[in-house]
Amino acid sequence: MHSVELLPDRATDRAVRDVWRRLADEGLPSQAAHRHPTNRPHLTLATSDALPAEVRARLGEVFAGLPVPLHLDGLLRFPGRTRVLAWAVRPDDVLLHLHETVWRIVREAQESGRPNPLLDPARWVPHITLGRGRDAVWTTSDDRLLPATVDASTAATGRWAEARYYDSVARTTGRLGPRPRP
């Protein structure tokens, strides 16, 4: 499986990693536990069984307009077999257009299977994952989301600075679009 992802600027990356660390310090499931060098804060735009070179080239053109604004705004909890805690991404018109364009390019190029329905523009819930686990509980007895030391509930702004693709089988990444500006 290949995913197409946006990566935040350095300051936002550090802020997310700080929350990861604080979750881990509290003994809660955290993305900090994933030590693979490809693990970093990101926003998934689309997934596909494969991303041929011509599709990566088209996506590179789409990402030529980076950086674009980034708005983090509160926490999300996703239920299910594996529970997820995430920092919500508030999409603006630029991000919504970028996502829809990427999703369409990947969907049209997909030779088999069907696109992930959760990434369909009509259903997409943009977020940056903070932690995930089968038995994860991110509430306290009075139903606060997290211990006070882990405060990702406030808004933050930054920029989506670059784009990449991630190959989950080979566990490798590749750049999409131009190099990030300093």
PDB file of C-alpha atoms in Angstrom:
ATOM      1  CA  MET A   1       0.000   0.000   0.000  1.00  0.00           C
ATOM      2  CA  HIS A   2       1.211   3.490  -0.872  1.00  0.00           C
ATOM      3  CA  SER A   3       0.010   6.625   0.825  1.00  0.00           C
ATOM      4  CA  VAL A   4       0.297  10.239  -0.292  1.00  0.00           C
ATOM      5  CA  GLU A   5       1.028  12.522   2.644  1.00  0.00           C
ATOM      6  CA  LEU A   6       1.585  16.147   3.552  1.00  0.00           C
ATOM      7  CA  LEU A   7       4.327  16.916   6.058  1.00  0.00           C
ATOM      8  CA  PRO A   8       4.265  19.901   8.405  1.00  0.00           C
ATOM      9  CA  ASP A   9       6.931  22.560   8.816  1.00  0.00           C
ATOM     10  CA  ARG A  10       9.697  21.998  11.400  1.00  0.00           C
ATOM     11  CA  ALA A  11       8.008  23.925  14.226  1.00  0.00           C
ATOM     12  CA  THR A  12       4.738  22.011  13.847  1.00  0.00           C
ATOM     13  CA  ASP A  13       6.630  18.723  13.536  1.00  0.00           C
ATOM     14  CA  ARG A  14       8.359  19.504  16.864  1.00  0.00           C
ATOM     15  CA  ALA A  15       5.041  20.432  18.517  1.00  0.00           C
ATOM     16  CA  VAL A  16       3.426  17.141  17.444  1.00  0.00           C
ATOM     17  CA  ARG A  17       6.472  15.113  18.513  1.00  0.00           C
ATOM     18  CA  ASP A  18       6.327  16.874  21.874  1.00  0.00           C
ATOM     19  CA  VAL A  19       2.742  15.663  22.343  1.00  0.00           C
ATOM     20  CA  TRP A  20       3.852  12.165  21.285  1.00  0.00           C
ATOM     21  CA  ARG A  21       6.567  12.265  23.967  1.00  0.00           C
ATOM     22  CA  ARG A  22       4.199  13.534  26.657  1.00  0.00           C
ATOM     23  CA  LEU A  23       1.683  10.799  25.857  1.00  0.00           C
ATOM     24  CA  ALA A  24       4.436   8.196  26.133  1.00  0.00           C
ATOM     25  CA  ASP A  25       5.641   9.746  29.398  1.00  0.00           C
ATOM     26  CA  GLU A  26       2.088   9.322  30.770  1.00  0.00           C
ATOM     27  CA  GLY A  27       2.142   5.648  29.781  1.00  0.00           C
ATOM     28  CA  LEU A  28      -0.436   6.201  27.039  1.00  0.00           C
ATOM     29  CA  PRO A  29      -0.269   4.842  23.487  1.00  0.00           C
ATOM     30  CA  SER A  30       1.782   7.217  21.387  1.00  0.00           C
ATOM     31  CA  GLN A  31       3.271   7.470  17.921  1.00  0.00           C
ATOM     32  CA  ALA A  32       6.579   8.030  19.733  1.00  0.00           C
ATOM     33  CA  ALA A  33       6.675   4.237  20.203  1.00  0.00           C
ATOM     34  CA  HIS A  34       7.114   3.773  16.443  1.00  0.00           C
ATOM     35  CA  ARG A  35      10.869   4.097  16.040  1.00  0.00           C
ATOM     36  CA  HIS A  36      11.117   3.456  12.295  1.00  0.00           C
ATOM     37  CA  PRO A  37      12.934   6.340  10.547  1.00  0.00           C
ATOM     38  CA  THR A  38       9.967   6.933   8.218  1.00  0.00           C
ATOM     39  CA  ASN A  39       7.625   7.678  11.141  1.00  0.00           C
ATOM     40  CA  ARG A  40       6.828  11.354  11.349  1.00  0.00           C
ATOM     41  CA  PRO A  41       3.799  13.608  11.748  1.00  0.00           C
ATOM     42  CA  HIS A  42       1.782  13.670   8.530  1.00  0.00           C
ATOM     43  CA  LEU A  43      -1.637  14.132   6.958  1.00  0.00           C
ATOM     44  CA  THR A  44      -2.766  11.309   4.661  1.00  0.00           C
ATOM     45  CA  LEU A  45      -4.457  12.504   1.460  1.00  0.00           C
ATOM     46  CA  ALA A  46      -4.854   9.258  -0.515  1.00  0.00           C
ATOM     47  CA  THR A  47      -3.808   5.611  -0.662  1.00  0.00           C
ATOM     48  CA  SER A  48      -3.308   3.171  -3.517  1.00  0.00           C
ATOM     49  CA  ASP A  49      -1.911  -0.277  -4.193  1.00  0.00           C
ATOM     50  CA  ALA A  50       0.778   1.339  -6.354  1.00  0.00           C
ATOM     51  CA  LEU A  51       1.998   4.778  -7.399  1.00  0.00           C
ATOM     52  CA  PRO A  52       3.657   4.484 -10.820  1.00  0.00           C
ATOM     53  CA  ALA A  53       6.228   7.090 -11.855  1.00  0.00           C
ATOM     54  CA  GLU A  54       3.750   8.949 -14.089  1.00  0.00           C
ATOM     55  CA  VAL A  55       1.305   9.317 -11.177  1.00  0.00           C
ATOM     56  CA  ARG A  56       4.103  10.529  -8.876  1.00  0.00           C
ATOM     57  CA  ALA A  57       5.053  13.082 -11.562  1.00  0.00           C
ATOM     58  CA  ARG A  58       1.454  14.371 -11.770  1.00  0.00           C
ATOM     59  CA  LEU A  59       1.287  14.584  -7.988  1.00  0.00           C
ATOM     60  CA  GLY A  60       4.590  16.458  -7.954  1.00  0.00           C
ATOM     61  CA  GLU A  61       3.007  19.123 -10.135  1.00  0.00           C
ATOM     62  CA  VAL A  62       0.076  19.418  -7.719  1.00  0.00           C
ATOM     63  CA  PHE A  63       2.465  19.955  -4.808  1.00  0.00           C
ATOM     64  CA  ALA A  64       4.435  22.685  -6.596  1.00  0.00           C
ATOM     65  CA  GLY A  65       2.317  25.242  -4.706  1.00  0.00           C
ATOM     66  CA  LEU A  66       3.566  24.163  -1.273  1.00  0.00           C
ATOM     67  CA  PRO A  67       3.774  25.441   1.376  1.00  0.00           C
ATOM     68  CA  VAL A  68       0.120  25.992   2.248  1.00  0.00           C
ATOM     69  CA  PRO A  69      -1.471  26.960   5.589  1.00  0.00           C
ATOM     70  CA  LEU A  70      -1.877  24.372   8.341  1.00  0.00           C
ATOM     71  CA  HIS A  71      -4.411  24.718  11.171  1.00  0.00           C
ATOM     72  CA  LEU A  72      -4.532  22.244  14.074  1.00  0.00           C
ATOM     73  CA  ASP A  73      -7.664  22.617  16.150  1.00  0.00           C
ATOM     74  CA  GLY A  74      -8.490  20.314  19.033  1.00  0.00           C
ATOM     75  CA  LEU A  75      -8.517  16.589  19.599  1.00  0.00           C
ATOM     76  CA  LEU A  76     -10.361  13.753  17.905  1.00  0.00           C
ATOM     77  CA  ARG A  77     -10.938  10.214  19.107  1.00  0.00           C
ATOM     78  CA  PHE A  78     -11.728   7.489  16.570  1.00  0.00           C
ATOM     79  CA  PRO A  79     -13.372   4.352  17.985  1.00  0.00           C
ATOM     80  CA  GLY A  80     -12.968   0.901  16.560  1.00  0.00           C
ATOM     81  CA  ARG A  81     -10.861  -2.208  16.953  1.00  0.00           C
ATOM     82  CA  THR A  82      -7.806   0.026  17.129  1.00  0.00           C
ATOM     83  CA  ARG A  83      -8.623   3.297  18.828  1.00  0.00           C
ATOM     84  CA  VAL A  84      -6.945   6.466  17.607  1.00  0.00           C
ATOM     85  CA  LEU A  85      -6.260   9.800  19.275  1.00  0.00           C
ATOM     86  CA  ALA A  86      -5.509  12.586  16.813  1.00  0.00           C
ATOM     87  CA  TRP A  87      -4.964  16.303  16.533  1.00  0.00           C
ATOM     88  CA  ALA A  88      -7.736  17.640  14.287  1.00  0.00           C
ATOM     89  CA  VAL A  89      -6.702  19.481  11.127  1.00  0.00           C
ATOM     90  CA  ARG A  90      -9.106  22.291  10.269  1.00  0.00           C
ATOM     91  CA  PRO A  91      -9.278  22.271   6.479  1.00  0.00           C
ATOM     92  CA  ASP A  92      -9.401  25.551   4.613  1.00  0.00           C
ATOM     93  CA  ASP A  93     -10.356  25.927   0.942  1.00  0.00           C
ATOM     94  CA  VAL A  94      -6.740  25.448  -0.190  1.00  0.00           C
ATOM     95  CA  LEU A  95      -6.334  22.167   1.683  1.00  0.00           C
ATOM     96  CA  LEU A  96      -9.745  20.874   0.571  1.00  0.00           C
ATOM     97  CA  HIS A  97      -8.909  21.593  -3.071  1.00  0.00           C
ATOM     98  CA  LEU A  98      -5.461  20.002  -2.734  1.00  0.00           C
ATOM     99  CA  HIS A  99      -6.932  16.883  -1.130  1.00  0.00           C
ATOM    100  CA  GLU A 100      -9.651  16.504  -3.751  1.00  0.00           C
ATOM    101  CA  THR A 101      -7.145  16.895  -6.591  1.00  0.00           C
ATOM    102  CA  VAL A 102      -4.737  14.327  -5.118  1.00  0.00           C
ATOM    103  CA  TRP A 103      -7.538  11.895  -4.338  1.00  0.00           C
ATOM    104  CA  ARG A 104      -8.896  12.162  -7.897  1.00  0.00           C
ATOM    105  CA  ILE A 105      -5.456  11.629  -9.516  1.00  0.00           C
ATOM    106  CA  VAL A 106      -4.783   8.558  -7.380  1.00  0.00           C
ATOM    107  CA  ARG A 107      -8.303   7.154  -7.871  1.00  0.00           C
ATOM    108  CA  GLU A 108      -8.155   7.566 -11.662  1.00  0.00           C
ATOM    109  CA  ALA A 109      -4.771   5.852 -11.840  1.00  0.00           C
ATOM    110  CA  GLN A 110      -5.695   2.930  -9.620  1.00  0.00           C
ATOM    111  CA  GLU A 111      -5.728  -0.239 -11.703  1.00  0.00           C
ATOM    112  CA  SER A 112      -7.329  -2.569  -9.195  1.00  0.00           C
ATOM    113  CA  GLY A 113      -9.214  -2.428  -5.955  1.00  0.00           C
ATOM    114  CA  ARG A 114     -11.119   0.576  -4.790  1.00  0.00           C
ATOM    115  CA  PRO A 115      -9.953   3.706  -3.043  1.00  0.00           C
ATOM    116  CA  ASN A 116     -10.096   3.938   0.727  1.00  0.00           C
ATOM    117  CA  PRO A 117     -13.612   5.267   1.380  1.00  0.00           C
ATOM    118  CA  LEU A 118     -12.458   7.141   4.498  1.00  0.00           C
ATOM    119  CA  LEU A 119     -10.258   9.325   2.298  1.00  0.00           C
ATOM    120  CA  ASP A 120     -13.070  10.181  -0.117  1.00  0.00           C
ATOM    121  CA  PRO A 121     -13.469  13.982  -0.062  1.00  0.00           C
ATOM    122  CA  ALA A 122     -17.064  13.572   1.141  1.00  0.00           C
ATOM    123  CA  ARG A 123     -15.961  11.546   4.214  1.00  0.00           C
ATOM    124  CA  TRP A 124     -12.385  12.696   4.901  1.00  0.00           C
ATOM    125  CA  VAL A 125     -11.612  13.731   8.483  1.00  0.00           C
ATOM    126  CA  PRO A 126      -8.177  15.366   8.281  1.00  0.00           C
ATOM    127  CA  HIS A 127      -5.968  14.714  11.305  1.00  0.00           C
ATOM    128  CA  ILE A 128      -2.483  13.995  12.557  1.00  0.00           C
ATOM    129  CA  THR A 129      -2.352  10.780  14.585  1.00  0.00           C
ATOM    130  CA  LEU A 130      -1.015  11.159  18.119  1.00  0.00           C
ATOM    131  CA  GLY A 131      -1.523   7.617  19.393  1.00  0.00           C
ATOM    132  CA  ARG A 132      -3.268   4.376  18.575  1.00  0.00           C
ATOM    133  CA  GLY A 133      -3.929   1.135  20.397  1.00  0.00           C
ATOM    134  CA  ARG A 134      -6.372  -1.746  20.721  1.00  0.00           C
ATOM    135  CA  ASP A 135      -7.120  -1.102  24.384  1.00  0.00           C
ATOM    136  CA  ALA A 136      -6.280   2.588  24.376  1.00  0.00           C
ATOM    137  CA  VAL A 137      -8.266   4.840  26.666  1.00  0.00           C
ATOM    138  CA  TRP A 138      -7.484   8.531  26.568  1.00  0.00           C
ATOM    139  CA  THR A 139      -9.942   9.609  29.232  1.00  0.00           C
ATOM    140  CA  THR A 140      -9.691  10.126  32.959  1.00  0.00           C
ATOM    141  CA  SER A 141     -12.397   9.334  35.489  1.00  0.00           C
ATOM    142  CA  ASP A 142     -14.041  12.728  34.936  1.00  0.00           C
ATOM    143  CA  ASP A 143     -13.940  12.186  31.140  1.00  0.00           C
ATOM    144  CA  ARG A 144     -11.229  14.709  30.415  1.00  0.00           C
ATOM    145  CA  LEU A 145      -9.504  13.665  27.215  1.00  0.00           C
ATOM    146  CA  LEU A 146      -5.980  13.536  28.572  1.00  0.00           C
ATOM    147  CA  PRO A 147      -3.877  14.376  31.577  1.00  0.00           C
ATOM    148  CA  ALA A 148      -3.263  18.114  31.808  1.00  0.00           C
ATOM    149  CA  THR A 149       0.353  17.615  30.744  1.00  0.00           C
ATOM    150  CA  VAL A 150      -0.788  16.550  27.286  1.00  0.00           C
ATOM    151  CA  ASP A 151      -2.533  19.594  25.872  1.00  0.00           C
ATOM    152  CA  ALA A 152      -3.133  19.311  22.158  1.00  0.00           C
ATOM    153  CA  SER A 153      -6.615  20.708  22.548  1.00  0.00           C
ATOM    154  CA  THR A 154      -5.573  24.251  21.715  1.00  0.00           C
ATOM    155  CA  ALA A 155      -5.319  25.557  18.187  1.00  0.00           C
ATOM    156  CA  ALA A 156      -1.977  25.840  16.409  1.00  0.00           C
ATOM    157  CA  THR A 157      -0.989  27.170  13.016  1.00  0.00           C
ATOM    158  CA  GLY A 158       1.858  26.397  10.698  1.00  0.00           C
ATOM    159  CA  ARG A 159       2.413  25.259   7.123  1.00  0.00           C
ATOM    160  CA  TRP A 160       2.197  22.060   5.158  1.00  0.00           C
ATOM    161  CA  ALA A 161       5.762  22.305   3.902  1.00  0.00           C
ATOM    162  CA  GLU A 162       6.302  19.226   1.753  1.00  0.00           C
ATOM    163  CA  ALA A 163       4.703  16.084   0.370  1.00  0.00           C
ATOM    164  CA  ARG A 164       5.838  12.483   0.182  1.00  0.00           C
ATOM    165  CA  TYR A 165       4.642   9.014  -0.629  1.00  0.00           C
ATOM    166  CA  TYR A 166       5.081   6.112   1.754  1.00  0.00           C
ATOM    167  CA  ASP A 167       5.357   2.481   0.649  1.00  0.00           C
ATOM    168  CA  SER A 168       4.135   0.385   3.586  1.00  0.00           C
ATOM    169  CA  VAL A 169       5.509  -2.861   2.158  1.00  0.00           C
ATOM    170  CA  ALA A 170       9.075  -1.657   1.519  1.00  0.00           C
ATOM    171  CA  ARG A 171       8.792   0.859   4.422  1.00  0.00           C
ATOM    172  CA  THR A 172      10.338   3.583   2.301  1.00  0.00           C
ATOM    173  CA  THR A 173       9.388   7.129   1.382  1.00  0.00           C
ATOM    174  CA  GLY A 174       9.930   9.394  -1.593  1.00  0.00           C
ATOM    175  CA  ARG A 175       9.513  13.114  -2.139  1.00  0.00           C
ATOM    176  CA  LEU A 176       6.629  14.499  -4.156  1.00  0.00           C
ATOM    177  CA  GLY A 177       7.003  18.018  -5.474  1.00  0.00           C
ATOM    178  CA  PRO A 178       9.719  20.588  -4.847  1.00  0.00           C
ATOM    179  CA  ARG A 179      12.169  20.632  -1.966  1.00  0.00           C
ATOM    180  CA  PRO A 180      10.828  22.528   1.039  1.00  0.00           C
ATOM    181  CA  ARG A 181      11.792  26.147   1.385  1.00  0.00           C
ATOM    182  CA  PRO A 182      13.881  27.033   4.427  1.00  0.00           C
TER     183      PRO A 182
END
